[in-house]
Structures are given as structure tokens and as C-alpha cells.
């Protein structure tokens, strides 16, 4: 006879360990956006070329996304705490190098090293939460706190960056990482227990290469698509990435000890959770960039004021996380994940009602509903990924979840950004004042930034007419994209309701089993 017994509940040490794990996750996500504010100062000081400037901004995300799967697999083998400490050391050292960079090349190299550190921190922190919290409800709460930190870091990054740049050199936005990494190096050995796969098999360099060769071209291709539109370079890059991805999957199926057990995707809970995470990230990331641009151009807010207005969005995410933690023990995952996606869709629908003269609080309230859906969906999806995957593969499973987030973000910015740009251009083609010189008209029809710059060279009447047309065209592109985002999330909600329908309210991992002897 078997008797299920509750899993061991976490004590003070475990919750202190969570605090130690949340901080590096927060900083890793902050570094994705903190340069938004520092970019003008870096450009003035280091004078990078246009290509170098793009690499300064993008290399961190490229390297992080490309190495996540390999780092998660390495953590399963050498120990997740050990990998976390290696990543903390690399992240701290790279932060110092970035802060004291004197050339664009040095800063690009430092950002690449930061990406390596970030690739070790994100899956390590998440997989250590999996091993630290054996009680399912407590683990879900811990994952919710981690999710709020990781998603909130992208919003907080520009705000922290703006505050520091008010008083210090642009290098200060990197130095903020150093004391946190030093603290982690000191406390982690005492608070965190080591965990690893007891039977990992040999590390497979070929699989590591294939995972890198699959992810990097796809991320590069979709980013280039967003920046320059459809061309052969972006198409070839995505095609090459998908081809390497197919080779990666084929190799994993044939190996006795794969880096990733691709059969996990056949499980409704795992595949559905990854799909939900990708969909909500795709929609929210694509809309996030447009929302910031809308506030600064159409509503006329300064970058720092716009960043401050984004702060309440963190509250929406926290509410979503709290709802996930509270309701997960009572409501089936299929209903909750679908509800989170539907909540996000409702936020998109409200965004689609915005007009040029709408007050900023309407945008924030609508977008707050979206972030609430993000918090609810991401918490549950991440919990499902870790609960569905075997405990010994927690590092690889965490890396898959993080890779889906990176890929969803890149696709969102590329696809939704391209749609918004297309609507803007098609609208502006018919609305540029006839008296506008050809070269200024071309710039005005390309981007709203080009329209604002071109308007400075026109008469007062033509300037007002051009700006009115440009602001209206951008708003139309913004609201059209919001409708498409809503449609994506509605479809995802329906798909997840089916994929997760067999997932129980309380998963088996929330209890252990003892055997009563005869």
C-alpha cells in the first residue's frame, strides 16, 4: 500500500535563498533594456559607427539567447550552484569592463561577456528554485516572485538607467551589477544547496554547437527583419537557423543522453506551457517597444518621464503573479493559462481604442491589464515546464523556457514592429503635404522619427500638417498591431485550453510516496 505524504515545506533558509536567486535574474533582464537610456551618452563618448552601435545594443541578447540551452545542460552536469557562481563572476567582471570601456570594440566584447554571464544566471536561478522548493504551492509562489523580477527588470532597467545618468557617467549603469554579484558570490555557498543530474552522460559539444547555430541565426534574422524589412539576408538567416534546428532535434532523438529530451514536447503540459510562454512574450515584447515610442512621439513625453509612466506596469505583473499563486491550487492549469492569455488579449483590445489625443493614463491602464495577463501566464507556464520535466533535467528545461522567451521577444519586435511600420508607411504615402521636398517626404514616410526631423525644415503650416499626419499614421499602426496581438493571444488561449486539458490542479511532484510494509 502506498501513502502520499506532503513534500517538505521550505523554511527560512529556502526563502533567503530565493532572495539571492531573484537579484541576479532581475539584473540579467535589466541589462536587456538599461542601455536604452545610456545610448546617447555612449554614442557621444565612444563615437561608434552605426553598425557598431547596433552590436553594442544587440550582442548581449544574441549571446544570451544562443548559449541558454548549452549553459542549462552544463549546469545539469557540473552543478547548478557552481554554474551560478561562475556566471556571477563573469557577469561582475564583464560589468566592470563595460563601465571602463574606451572604444566601441571593447564595449561590444564586454557586452558579449555579459551575455555569457546572463546565459548562466537565468537557467541556473530557475533550476535551483526547482530543487530548493519541493512543495508545489511554495514552488509556484517562488517561481512567481522570480517571474515578476525577470519581467519587471526590463521595465525597471530604463528607469534605473535614467536615474543614474542624472548624476554619474554612463558606465554607472553597468557598475550597479557589481555589488549584487559580489553579494551572490558570498552568500550562495551558504544558502543554496548544490543540485545536478546524477546520471547526465558525457557533454555533447556537437549538440552545443547545433543549438547555438540554430538560435543565433533565427534571432539575427528576425531582428534584421524588424530593422530593415524583408530582404534575402533575413530570410537566409532564419532558414539556416531552422535547418540547424532540425539537425539538433535529429541528434537529440538518436542520443542515449541528449542535451534536451525533445520527447518532452509531446507532453501536453510541457509543450503547451512553452507555447503559452512564447505567445505572451511575442505579443507583449512587440507591443512594448511601440508603446514607449507612442508615449515619446505621439504623447510628447520625455524618455525619462515615459519610463516612469511604465513603472505601474510592474504592479500589473505582480498582481498577475499573485493570482497565479493563489488560484493554481484550486483551478486547473488549462483554465488559468487560458485566462491569463485572454486577459492579455483584453488589454490589447483596449489599447486598440487609443487615439492621438488620448491621455497617457488610458494607455497605462490598458497596458497594465496586459502585464497582469503576462504575470499570470508566465508564472503558470514556467511552473508547468519545471514540474513536467524530470528533476534531473531542470537546468535544460529552464533553458528551454528562457530560450522561448528570447525567441518570442525577438519575433514580437520583428513581426509586430514590421506590421506597425507597414501601416505607417502605407498611410503616410497619401498624407504627406504636396509642398514637402522629395527627400524630406521620403524620410517622413519611412518612420515617425524621420517625420519629426523633416518637419523642422518646413514652414509652420506644413510642419503642423506633416506632424498631424505622422502622429495619426503611427497611432493607426499602433492600434492595428494591438488588434493583431489580441488575435494571437485569443488563438493561443484556445490552443492551451486543449493542450493543457489533462493537466491536474495538483501535480504529483507536490507529494512524495512512502510504502507501508506488509
Coordinates of N, CA, C and O in Angstrom, one line a residue, residues 10 15 31 51 62 75 84 111 144 186 199 202 218 255 272 340 471 492 511 514 517:
X10 N 9.3 24.6 2.6 CA 10.5 25.5 2.7 C 10.5 26.2 4.0 O 9.5 26.6 4.6
X15 N 13.7 30.6 1.7 CA 13.2 31.9 1.3 C 14.3 32.9 1.2 O 14.3 33.8 0.3
X31 N 19.6 44.3 -17.9 CA 20.7 44.6 -18.9 C 20.2 44.5 -20.3 O 20.9 44.9 -21.3
X51 N 26.9 50.5 -37.4 CA 26.9 49.1 -37.3 C 27.4 48.7 -35.8 O 26.9 47.8 -35.2
X62 N 21.9 38.5 -28.2 CA 22.3 37.4 -29.1 C 23.0 36.3 -28.4 O 22.7 35.1 -28.5
X75 N 24.9 23.1 -16.6 CA 24.5 23.2 -15.2 C 24.0 21.9 -14.6 O 24.3 21.5 -13.5
X84 N 26.1 28.9 -11.4 CA 25.6 30.2 -11.0 C 26.8 31.0 -10.5 O 26.9 32.2 -10.8
X111 N 30.0 43.5 -23.6 CA 28.6 43.1 -23.6 C 28.4 41.6 -24.0 O 27.5 41.0 -23.6
X144 N 6.7 32.6 -9.2 CA 6.0 33.8 -9.4 C 6.9 35.0 -9.0 O 6.9 36.0 -9.8
X186 N 29.2 35.6 -2.2 CA 29.4 35.4 -0.7 C 28.4 34.5 -0.1 O 28.7 33.6 0.6
X199 N 23.0 11.3 -13.3 CA 23.4 10.4 -14.4 C 23.3 11.2 -15.7 O 22.5 10.9 -16.6
X202 N 27.9 12.0 -21.0 CA 29.0 12.9 -21.4 C 28.4 14.2 -22.1 O 27.4 14.1 -22.7
X218 N 18.3 32.6 -36.2 CA 16.9 33.0 -36.2 C 16.7 34.3 -35.5 O 16.0 35.2 -36.0
X255 N 20.5 10.2 -29.5 CA 21.4 10.0 -28.4 C 20.8 9.4 -27.2 O 19.7 9.7 -26.8
X272 N 2.5 22.7 -24.2 CA 1.5 23.8 -24.0 C 2.1 25.0 -23.2 O 1.8 26.2 -23.6
X340 N -5.2 33.8 -18.4 CA -4.1 34.8 -18.5 C -3.9 35.3 -19.9 O -3.7 36.6 -20.1
X471 N 1.6 61.6 -36.7 CA 1.1 61.1 -35.4 C -0.2 60.2 -35.6 O -0.3 59.2 -35.0
X492 N -3.9 31.5 -29.0 CA -3.1 30.8 -28.0 C -3.9 30.3 -26.9 O -3.7 29.2 -26.4
X511 N 3.9 15.9 -3.8 CA 4.0 15.0 -2.7 C 5.0 13.9 -3.0 O 5.4 13.6 -4.1
X514 N 5.4 7.1 0.3 CA 6.1 6.1 1.2 C 5.3 4.8 1.0 O 4.2 4.7 0.7
X517 N 4.9 -1.3 4.7 CA 5.2 -2.7 4.6 C 4.1 -3.6 5.1 O 3.2 -3.3 5.9

